[in-house]
mmCIF file of C-alpha atoms and ligand atoms in Angstrom:
data_model
loop_
_atom_site.group_PDB
_atom_site.id
_atom_site.type_symbol
_atom_site.label_atom_id
_atom_site.label_comp_id
_atom_site.label_asym_id
_atom_site.label_seq_id
_atom_site.Cartn_x
_atom_site.Cartn_y
_atom_site.Cartn_z
ATOM 1 C CA MET A 10 71.722 97.814 68.731
ATOM 2 C CA ASP A 11 74.760 97.038 66.587
ATOM 3 C CA ILE A 12 77.672 94.982 67.868
ATOM 4 C CA ILE A 13 80.966 96.102 66.368
ATOM 5 C CA THR A 14 84.223 94.222 66.831
ATOM 6 C CA ASN A 15 86.325 95.939 64.179
ATOM 7 C CA ILE A 16 88.285 98.947 65.457
ATOM 8 C CA ASP A 17 88.384 100.832 62.141
ATOM 9 C CA GLU A 18 84.658 100.368 61.593
ATOM 10 C CA MET A 19 83.951 101.657 65.099
ATOM 11 C CA GLN A 20 86.135 104.713 64.581
ATOM 12 C CA GLN A 21 84.648 105.468 61.140
ATOM 13 C CA ARG A 22 81.115 105.276 62.508
ATOM 14 C CA CYS A 23 81.982 107.584 65.379
ATOM 15 C CA LEU A 24 83.776 110.107 63.180
ATOM 16 C CA ALA A 25 80.832 110.114 60.759
ATOM 17 C CA ALA A 26 78.367 110.640 63.608
ATOM 18 C CA ARG A 27 80.411 113.537 64.933
ATOM 19 C CA ALA A 28 80.579 115.054 61.439
ATOM 20 C CA GLN A 29 76.770 114.947 61.362
ATOM 21 C CA GLY A 30 76.736 116.953 64.595
ATOM 22 C CA LYS A 31 75.728 114.024 66.790
ATOM 23 C CA ARG A 32 76.802 113.958 70.430
ATOM 24 C CA LEU A 33 78.489 110.701 71.476
ATOM 25 C CA ALA A 34 78.096 109.407 75.039
ATOM 26 C CA PHE A 35 80.399 106.558 76.028
ATOM 27 C CA VAL A 36 80.509 103.956 78.794
ATOM 28 C CA PRO A 37 83.734 101.892 78.812
ATOM 29 C CA THR A 38 83.447 98.588 80.726
ATOM 30 C CA MET A 39 84.944 95.142 81.029
ATOM 31 C CA GLY A 40 81.483 93.606 80.728
ATOM 32 C CA TYR A 41 79.509 91.201 82.866
ATOM 33 C CA LEU A 42 77.141 94.097 83.341
ATOM 34 C CA HIS A 43 75.272 94.814 86.554
ATOM 35 C CA GLU A 44 72.979 97.549 87.841
ATOM 36 C CA GLY A 45 75.980 99.851 88.418
ATOM 37 C CA HIS A 46 76.854 99.693 84.714
ATOM 38 C CA LEU A 47 73.197 100.177 83.816
ATOM 39 C CA SER A 48 73.090 103.370 85.893
ATOM 40 C CA LEU A 49 76.029 104.669 83.826
ATOM 41 C CA LEU A 50 74.333 103.648 80.591
ATOM 42 C CA ARG A 51 71.053 105.319 81.572
ATOM 43 C CA ALA A 52 72.841 108.567 82.431
ATOM 44 C CA ALA A 53 74.846 108.363 79.211
ATOM 45 C CA ARG A 54 71.628 107.710 77.242
ATOM 46 C CA ASP A 55 70.342 111.082 78.469
ATOM 47 C CA ALA A 56 73.645 112.832 77.749
ATOM 48 C CA GLY A 57 74.085 112.085 74.058
ATOM 49 C CA ASP A 58 72.461 111.263 70.736
ATOM 50 C CA ILE A 59 74.419 108.040 70.313
ATOM 51 C CA LEU A 60 75.171 105.756 73.245
ATOM 52 C CA VAL A 61 78.314 103.650 72.860
ATOM 53 C CA LEU A 62 79.220 100.877 75.299
ATOM 54 C CA SER A 63 82.564 99.116 75.113
ATOM 55 C CA ILE A 64 83.179 95.680 76.548
ATOM 56 C CA PHE A 65 86.814 94.704 76.670
ATOM 57 C CA VAL A 66 88.532 92.695 79.388
ATOM 58 C CA ASN A 67 91.781 94.568 79.101
ATOM 59 C CA PRO A 68 94.712 92.213 79.648
ATOM 60 C CA THR A 69 97.235 94.989 80.291
ATOM 61 C CA GLN A 70 95.577 96.124 83.525
ATOM 62 C CA PHE A 71 95.890 92.684 85.138
ATOM 63 C CA GLY A 72 99.121 91.689 86.839
ATOM 64 C CA VAL A 73 100.700 88.248 86.876
ATOM 65 C CA GLY A 74 98.622 85.945 89.096
ATOM 66 C CA GLU A 75 95.589 88.277 89.020
ATOM 67 C CA ASP A 76 92.133 87.248 87.841
ATOM 68 C CA PHE A 77 92.283 87.971 84.099
ATOM 69 C CA ASP A 78 91.344 84.362 83.228
ATOM 70 C CA SER A 79 88.551 84.070 85.790
ATOM 71 C CA TYR A 80 87.105 87.540 85.139
ATOM 72 C CA PRO A 81 83.439 86.826 84.248
ATOM 73 C CA ARG A 82 82.477 87.125 80.592
ATOM 74 C CA ASP A 83 79.122 86.684 78.820
ATOM 75 C CA LEU A 84 78.673 88.834 75.726
ATOM 76 C CA ASP A 85 75.168 87.544 74.864
ATOM 77 C CA ARG A 86 73.868 88.372 78.340
ATOM 78 C CA ASP A 87 75.590 91.790 78.242
ATOM 79 C CA ALA A 88 74.194 92.572 74.800
ATOM 80 C CA GLU A 89 70.661 91.898 75.997
ATOM 81 C CA MET A 90 71.105 94.125 79.058
ATOM 82 C CA ALA A 91 72.777 96.885 77.027
ATOM 83 C CA CYS A 92 69.998 96.813 74.460
ATOM 84 C CA SER A 93 67.352 97.080 77.203
ATOM 85 C CA VAL A 94 68.673 100.494 78.262
ATOM 86 C CA GLY A 95 68.940 101.918 74.760
ATOM 87 C CA THR A 96 72.585 101.325 73.819
ATOM 88 C CA ASP A 97 73.125 102.082 70.135
ATOM 89 C CA TRP A 98 76.543 100.570 69.530
ATOM 90 C CA LEU A 99 78.280 97.869 71.531
ATOM 91 C CA PHE A 100 82.004 97.845 70.797
ATOM 92 C CA ALA A 101 83.758 94.586 71.667
ATOM 93 C CA PRO A 102 87.236 94.553 70.159
ATOM 94 C CA ARG A 103 89.633 91.613 70.270
ATOM 95 C CA ALA A 104 92.766 91.865 72.409
ATOM 96 C CA SER A 105 94.950 90.957 69.418
ATOM 97 C CA ALA A 106 93.575 93.996 67.556
ATOM 98 C CA MET A 107 93.891 96.380 70.511
ATOM 99 C CA TYR A 108 97.463 95.258 71.178
ATOM 100 C CA PRO A 109 98.839 93.962 67.878
ATOM 101 C CA LYS A 110 102.365 92.639 67.460
ATOM 102 C CA GLY A 111 104.780 95.540 67.892
ATOM 103 C CA TYR A 112 102.467 97.543 70.158
ATOM 104 C CA ALA A 113 104.718 99.937 72.085
ATOM 105 C CA THR A 114 102.824 102.936 73.474
ATOM 106 C CA TRP A 115 101.746 103.406 77.099
ATOM 107 C CA VAL A 116 100.043 106.137 79.069
ATOM 108 C CA ASP A 117 101.343 106.529 82.596
ATOM 109 C CA VAL A 118 99.848 109.005 85.069
ATOM 110 C CA GLU A 119 102.277 109.856 87.872
ATOM 111 C CA GLY A 120 101.500 110.885 91.438
ATOM 112 C CA LEU A 121 97.875 109.831 91.848
ATOM 113 C CA THR A 122 98.817 106.246 90.995
ATOM 114 C CA GLY A 123 101.404 105.924 93.777
ATOM 115 C CA ASN A 124 99.017 104.966 96.585
ATOM 116 C CA LEU A 125 96.112 102.516 97.159
ATOM 117 C CA CYS A 126 95.462 100.230 94.139
ATOM 118 C CA GLY A 127 98.466 101.779 92.396
ATOM 119 C CA ALA A 128 100.705 100.513 95.197
ATOM 120 C CA SER A 129 99.066 97.115 95.590
ATOM 121 C CA ARG A 130 98.652 96.409 91.855
ATOM 122 C CA PRO A 131 101.835 97.675 90.156
ATOM 123 C CA GLY A 132 101.234 98.465 86.484
ATOM 124 C CA HIS A 133 97.446 98.325 86.850
ATOM 125 C CA PHE A 134 96.761 101.987 86.158
ATOM 126 C CA ARG A 135 99.220 102.074 83.265
ATOM 127 C CA GLY A 136 97.014 99.435 81.644
ATOM 128 C CA VAL A 137 93.817 101.305 82.521
ATOM 129 C CA THR A 138 94.927 104.699 81.230
ATOM 130 C CA THR A 139 96.436 103.189 78.103
ATOM 131 C CA VAL A 140 93.243 101.352 77.169
ATOM 132 C CA VAL A 141 90.961 104.263 78.082
ATOM 133 C CA CYS A 142 93.100 106.626 76.011
ATOM 134 C CA LYS A 143 92.892 104.174 73.085
ATOM 135 C CA LEU A 144 89.123 103.789 73.517
ATOM 136 C CA PHE A 145 88.719 107.574 73.599
ATOM 137 C CA GLY A 146 90.725 107.734 70.354
ATOM 138 C CA ILE A 147 88.526 105.110 68.704
ATOM 139 C CA VAL A 148 85.116 106.250 69.986
ATOM 140 C CA GLN A 149 85.861 109.998 70.068
ATOM 141 C CA PRO A 150 83.178 110.578 72.718
ATOM 142 C CA HIS A 151 81.987 113.988 73.841
ATOM 143 C CA VAL A 152 81.265 112.596 77.303
ATOM 144 C CA ALA A 153 82.314 109.394 79.102
ATOM 145 C CA PHE A 154 80.923 107.835 82.281
ATOM 146 C CA PHE A 155 82.727 105.927 85.040
ATOM 147 C CA GLY A 156 81.647 104.562 88.427
ATOM 148 C CA GLN A 157 82.892 106.066 91.679
ATOM 149 C CA LYS A 158 83.460 102.619 93.173
ATOM 150 C CA ASP A 159 86.778 102.776 91.321
ATOM 151 C CA PHE A 160 87.429 106.176 92.881
ATOM 152 C CA GLN A 161 91.160 106.196 92.193
ATOM 153 C CA GLN A 162 90.609 105.054 88.601
ATOM 154 C CA LEU A 163 88.208 107.942 88.040
ATOM 155 C CA ALA A 164 90.698 110.442 89.490
ATOM 156 C CA VAL A 165 93.510 109.036 87.337
ATOM 157 C CA ILE A 166 91.382 109.133 84.169
ATOM 158 C CA ARG A 167 90.366 112.736 84.877
ATOM 159 C CA ARG A 168 94.048 113.638 85.339
ATOM 160 C CA MET A 169 94.998 111.883 82.094
ATOM 161 C CA SER A 170 92.238 113.613 80.136
ATOM 162 C CA ALA A 171 93.213 117.016 81.495
ATOM 163 C CA ASP A 172 96.951 116.484 81.037
ATOM 164 C CA LEU A 173 96.609 115.175 77.475
ATOM 165 C CA ASN A 174 93.984 117.796 76.551
ATOM 166 C CA LEU A 175 91.558 115.094 75.488
ATOM 167 C CA PRO A 176 88.275 116.701 74.403
ATOM 168 C CA VAL A 177 86.167 114.372 76.549
ATOM 169 C CA GLU A 178 84.065 115.357 79.537
ATOM 170 C CA VAL A 179 84.654 112.688 82.209
ATOM 171 C CA ARG A 180 81.711 112.142 84.553
ATOM 172 C CA GLY A 181 81.653 109.973 87.687
ATOM 173 C CA LEU A 182 78.481 108.440 89.105
ATOM 174 C CA PRO A 183 77.760 107.135 92.625
ATOM 175 C CA ILE A 184 78.340 103.560 93.762
ATOM 176 C CA VAL A 185 75.325 101.301 93.276
ATOM 177 C CA ARG A 186 74.833 98.816 96.119
ATOM 178 C CA GLU A 187 72.884 95.607 96.555
ATOM 179 C CA ALA A 188 69.969 95.876 99.031
ATOM 180 C CA ASP A 189 72.267 94.627 101.828
ATOM 181 C CA GLY A 190 74.988 97.181 101.064
ATOM 182 C CA LEU A 191 77.506 95.195 99.012
ATOM 183 C CA ALA A 192 78.881 97.423 96.266
ATOM 184 C CA MET A 193 77.965 96.011 92.871
ATOM 185 C CA SER A 194 80.878 94.501 91.003
ATOM 186 C CA SER A 195 81.227 92.030 88.157
ATOM 187 C CA ARG A 196 83.549 90.083 90.445
ATOM 188 C CA ASN A 197 80.769 89.428 93.020
ATOM 189 C CA VAL A 198 79.648 86.484 90.897
ATOM 190 C CA ASN A 199 82.877 84.692 91.814
ATOM 191 C CA LEU A 200 81.974 84.697 95.544
ATOM 192 C CA SER A 201 80.593 81.498 97.099
ATOM 193 C CA PRO A 202 77.434 82.007 99.226
ATOM 194 C CA ALA A 203 79.573 81.983 102.392
ATOM 195 C CA GLN A 204 82.015 84.487 100.892
ATOM 196 C CA ARG A 205 79.116 86.655 99.711
ATOM 197 C CA ARG A 206 78.007 86.944 103.364
ATOM 198 C CA GLN A 207 81.554 87.725 104.509
ATOM 199 C CA ALA A 208 81.894 90.377 101.800
ATOM 200 C CA LEU A 209 79.325 92.444 103.715
ATOM 201 C CA ALA A 210 82.132 93.226 106.156
ATOM 202 C CA LEU A 211 83.319 95.969 103.783
ATOM 203 C CA PHE A 212 80.035 97.845 104.105
ATOM 204 C CA ALA A 213 79.871 97.057 107.825
ATOM 205 C CA GLY A 214 83.334 98.627 108.138
ATOM 206 C CA ILE A 215 82.184 101.688 106.228
ATOM 207 C CA ARG A 216 79.146 102.081 108.478
ATOM 208 C CA LEU A 217 81.294 101.682 111.574
ATOM 209 C CA ALA A 218 83.701 104.364 110.352
ATOM 210 C CA ALA A 219 80.845 106.734 109.446
ATOM 211 C CA ALA A 220 79.276 106.240 112.890
ATOM 212 C CA GLN A 221 82.591 106.990 114.631
ATOM 213 C CA VAL A 222 83.100 110.144 112.578
ATOM 214 C CA ALA A 223 79.503 111.218 113.235
ATOM 215 C CA ALA A 224 80.225 110.771 116.958
ATOM 216 C CA GLY A 225 83.166 113.174 116.651
ATOM 217 C CA GLU A 226 86.175 110.896 116.060
ATOM 218 C CA ARG A 227 88.797 112.633 113.907
ATOM 219 C CA ASP A 228 91.840 110.372 114.358
ATOM 220 C CA SER A 229 92.275 108.286 111.200
ATOM 221 C CA ARG A 230 94.371 105.638 112.972
ATOM 222 C CA ARG A 231 91.610 104.840 115.463
ATOM 223 C CA VAL A 232 88.937 104.649 112.768
ATOM 224 C CA LEU A 233 91.136 102.486 110.536
ATOM 225 C CA ALA A 234 91.927 100.121 113.412
ATOM 226 C CA ALA A 235 88.215 99.638 114.113
ATOM 227 C CA VAL A 236 87.417 98.975 110.456
ATOM 228 C CA ARG A 237 90.297 96.514 110.143
ATOM 229 C CA GLU A 238 89.203 94.669 113.272
ATOM 230 C CA ARG A 239 85.657 94.346 111.913
ATOM 231 C CA ILE A 240 86.807 93.023 108.552
ATOM 232 C CA GLN A 241 89.305 90.598 110.054
ATOM 233 C CA GLN A 242 86.470 88.886 111.926
ATOM 234 C CA GLU A 243 85.612 87.177 108.628
ATOM 235 C CA PRO A 244 87.583 83.951 108.177
ATOM 236 C CA GLU A 245 88.173 84.330 104.428
ATOM 237 C CA ALA A 246 88.809 88.093 104.386
ATOM 238 C CA THR A 247 92.353 89.376 103.814
ATOM 239 C CA VAL A 248 92.910 93.109 103.920
ATOM 240 C CA ASP A 249 94.831 94.496 100.977
ATOM 241 C CA TYR A 250 94.508 98.072 102.220
ATOM 242 C CA ILE A 251 92.224 100.195 104.356
ATOM 243 C CA GLN A 252 93.152 103.865 104.160
ATOM 244 C CA ILE A 253 91.728 107.305 104.738
ATOM 245 C CA CYS A 254 92.879 109.666 102.023
ATOM 246 C CA HIS A 255 92.353 113.187 100.768
ATOM 247 C CA ASP A 256 89.645 113.033 98.110
ATOM 248 C CA GLU A 257 91.687 115.056 95.577
ATOM 249 C CA THR A 258 95.330 114.135 96.145
ATOM 250 C CA LEU A 259 94.653 110.556 97.354
ATOM 251 C CA THR A 260 97.418 110.920 99.935
ATOM 252 C CA ASP A 261 96.862 109.565 103.453
ATOM 253 C CA LEU A 262 95.129 111.834 105.963
ATOM 254 C CA GLU A 263 96.054 111.622 109.656
ATOM 255 C CA THR A 264 93.147 113.796 110.724
ATOM 256 C CA ILE A 265 89.688 113.334 109.312
ATOM 257 C CA ASP A 266 88.404 116.519 107.720
ATOM 258 C CA ARG A 267 85.863 117.315 105.051
ATOM 259 C CA HIS A 268 88.128 115.813 102.350
ATOM 260 C CA ALA A 269 88.397 112.441 104.082
ATOM 261 C CA LEU A 270 87.630 109.408 101.973
ATOM 262 C CA LEU A 271 87.760 105.874 103.349
ATOM 263 C CA LEU A 272 88.988 103.389 100.746
ATOM 264 C CA LEU A 273 89.147 99.630 101.136
ATOM 265 C CA ALA A 274 90.490 96.721 99.133
ATOM 266 C CA VAL A 275 89.811 93.329 100.649
ATOM 267 C CA ARG A 276 90.237 89.857 99.270
ATOM 268 C CA VAL A 277 87.415 87.501 100.203
ATOM 269 C CA GLY A 278 88.726 84.094 99.269
ATOM 270 C CA THR A 279 90.480 84.890 96.000
ATOM 271 C CA THR A 280 88.077 87.648 94.953
ATOM 272 C CA ARG A 281 89.407 91.159 95.392
ATOM 273 C CA LEU A 282 86.725 93.693 96.294
ATOM 274 C CA ILE A 283 87.037 97.449 96.589
ATOM 275 C CA ASP A 284 84.736 100.024 98.131
ATOM 276 C CA ASN A 285 84.890 103.594 99.407
ATOM 277 C CA HIS A 286 82.915 106.154 101.311
ATOM 278 C CA HIS A 287 83.252 109.880 101.772
ATOM 279 C CA LEU A 288 83.626 110.286 105.546
ATOM 280 C CA GLY A 289 84.057 114.038 105.362
ATOM 281 C CA GLU A 290 80.747 114.835 103.698
ATOM 282 C CA GLU A 291 79.057 116.033 106.873
ATOM 283 C CA ILE A 292 82.086 117.821 108.340
ATOM 284 C CA PRO A 293 81.959 121.620 108.043
ATOM 285 C CA GLU A 294 84.994 123.537 106.786
ATOM 286 C CA SER A 295 87.280 124.451 109.707
HETATM 287 O O1 PAF B 328 86.456 100.035 85.253
HETATM 288 C C1 PAF B 328 86.609 99.235 84.307
HETATM 289 O O2 PAF B 328 85.738 98.448 83.974
HETATM 290 C C2 PAF B 328 87.911 99.233 83.546
HETATM 291 O O3 PAF B 328 88.986 99.495 84.370
HETATM 292 C C3 PAF B 328 87.915 100.181 82.324
HETATM 293 C C4 PAF B 328 87.754 101.636 82.752
HETATM 294 C C5 PAF B 328 86.791 99.825 81.374
HETATM 295 C C6 PAF B 328 89.237 100.064 81.572
HETATM 296 O O4 PAF B 328 89.466 98.763 81.146
#
């Protein structure tokens, strides 16, 4: 596996590979890899001739007072894990090269970014879509893989790719959970043991909501109230949002139907965790 930090070198390699008829599969990440990332890398390994992983903690998607500085980083550890699943090229650019002096171009997706994380983290998705668009321009992938834990991010990136006619197939893969149900996230490492236990409230809330829907409940407000009550039992948990939204438009749903998606963002201590679950999966079309 080669580690490339230079943007021009990365782009030249990718263009040359494409010219030779090679199919490029790409997994963009912010590093501190876990089993969720590895599931993306394994799928990408099967989907292309050359597997490219990027690791870049993108400063422009973090707001003032957010966890850019404390976001976990360990390139040596990541390189070992990436190599173990057959990554060919690990791209790790420097922030000063991605955003040089005079940088002035931003990609902003409207509509889908107005709710959920877009509302609670102003400017976040502008940073995400800008960096993903840049990475797509550098790596020129045929196919790119993202996790469904960041459900809104995936929807926004799909919208961007369609709207800008980017020749990249965007694929989303299911959430990977720890054995006890906690959704895997690089940020989990920042939880103390007590917070790690409290973080299970997100999955407990999801299970509670799914059980209510399975028992016939269709009123979003009642389900949301029950989930909120469960999560607020944890002393260090602060709800950022708990919402039930339409899985395509990401607007709030009053009545749970087959499009209903439960999405949560909860701070446990200072660590912000997100999770989601498709409540409508079992509901037949009415
Ligand atoms: O999901 C992430 O890790 C990041 O938001 C991404 C897509 C790599 C952009 O920085």
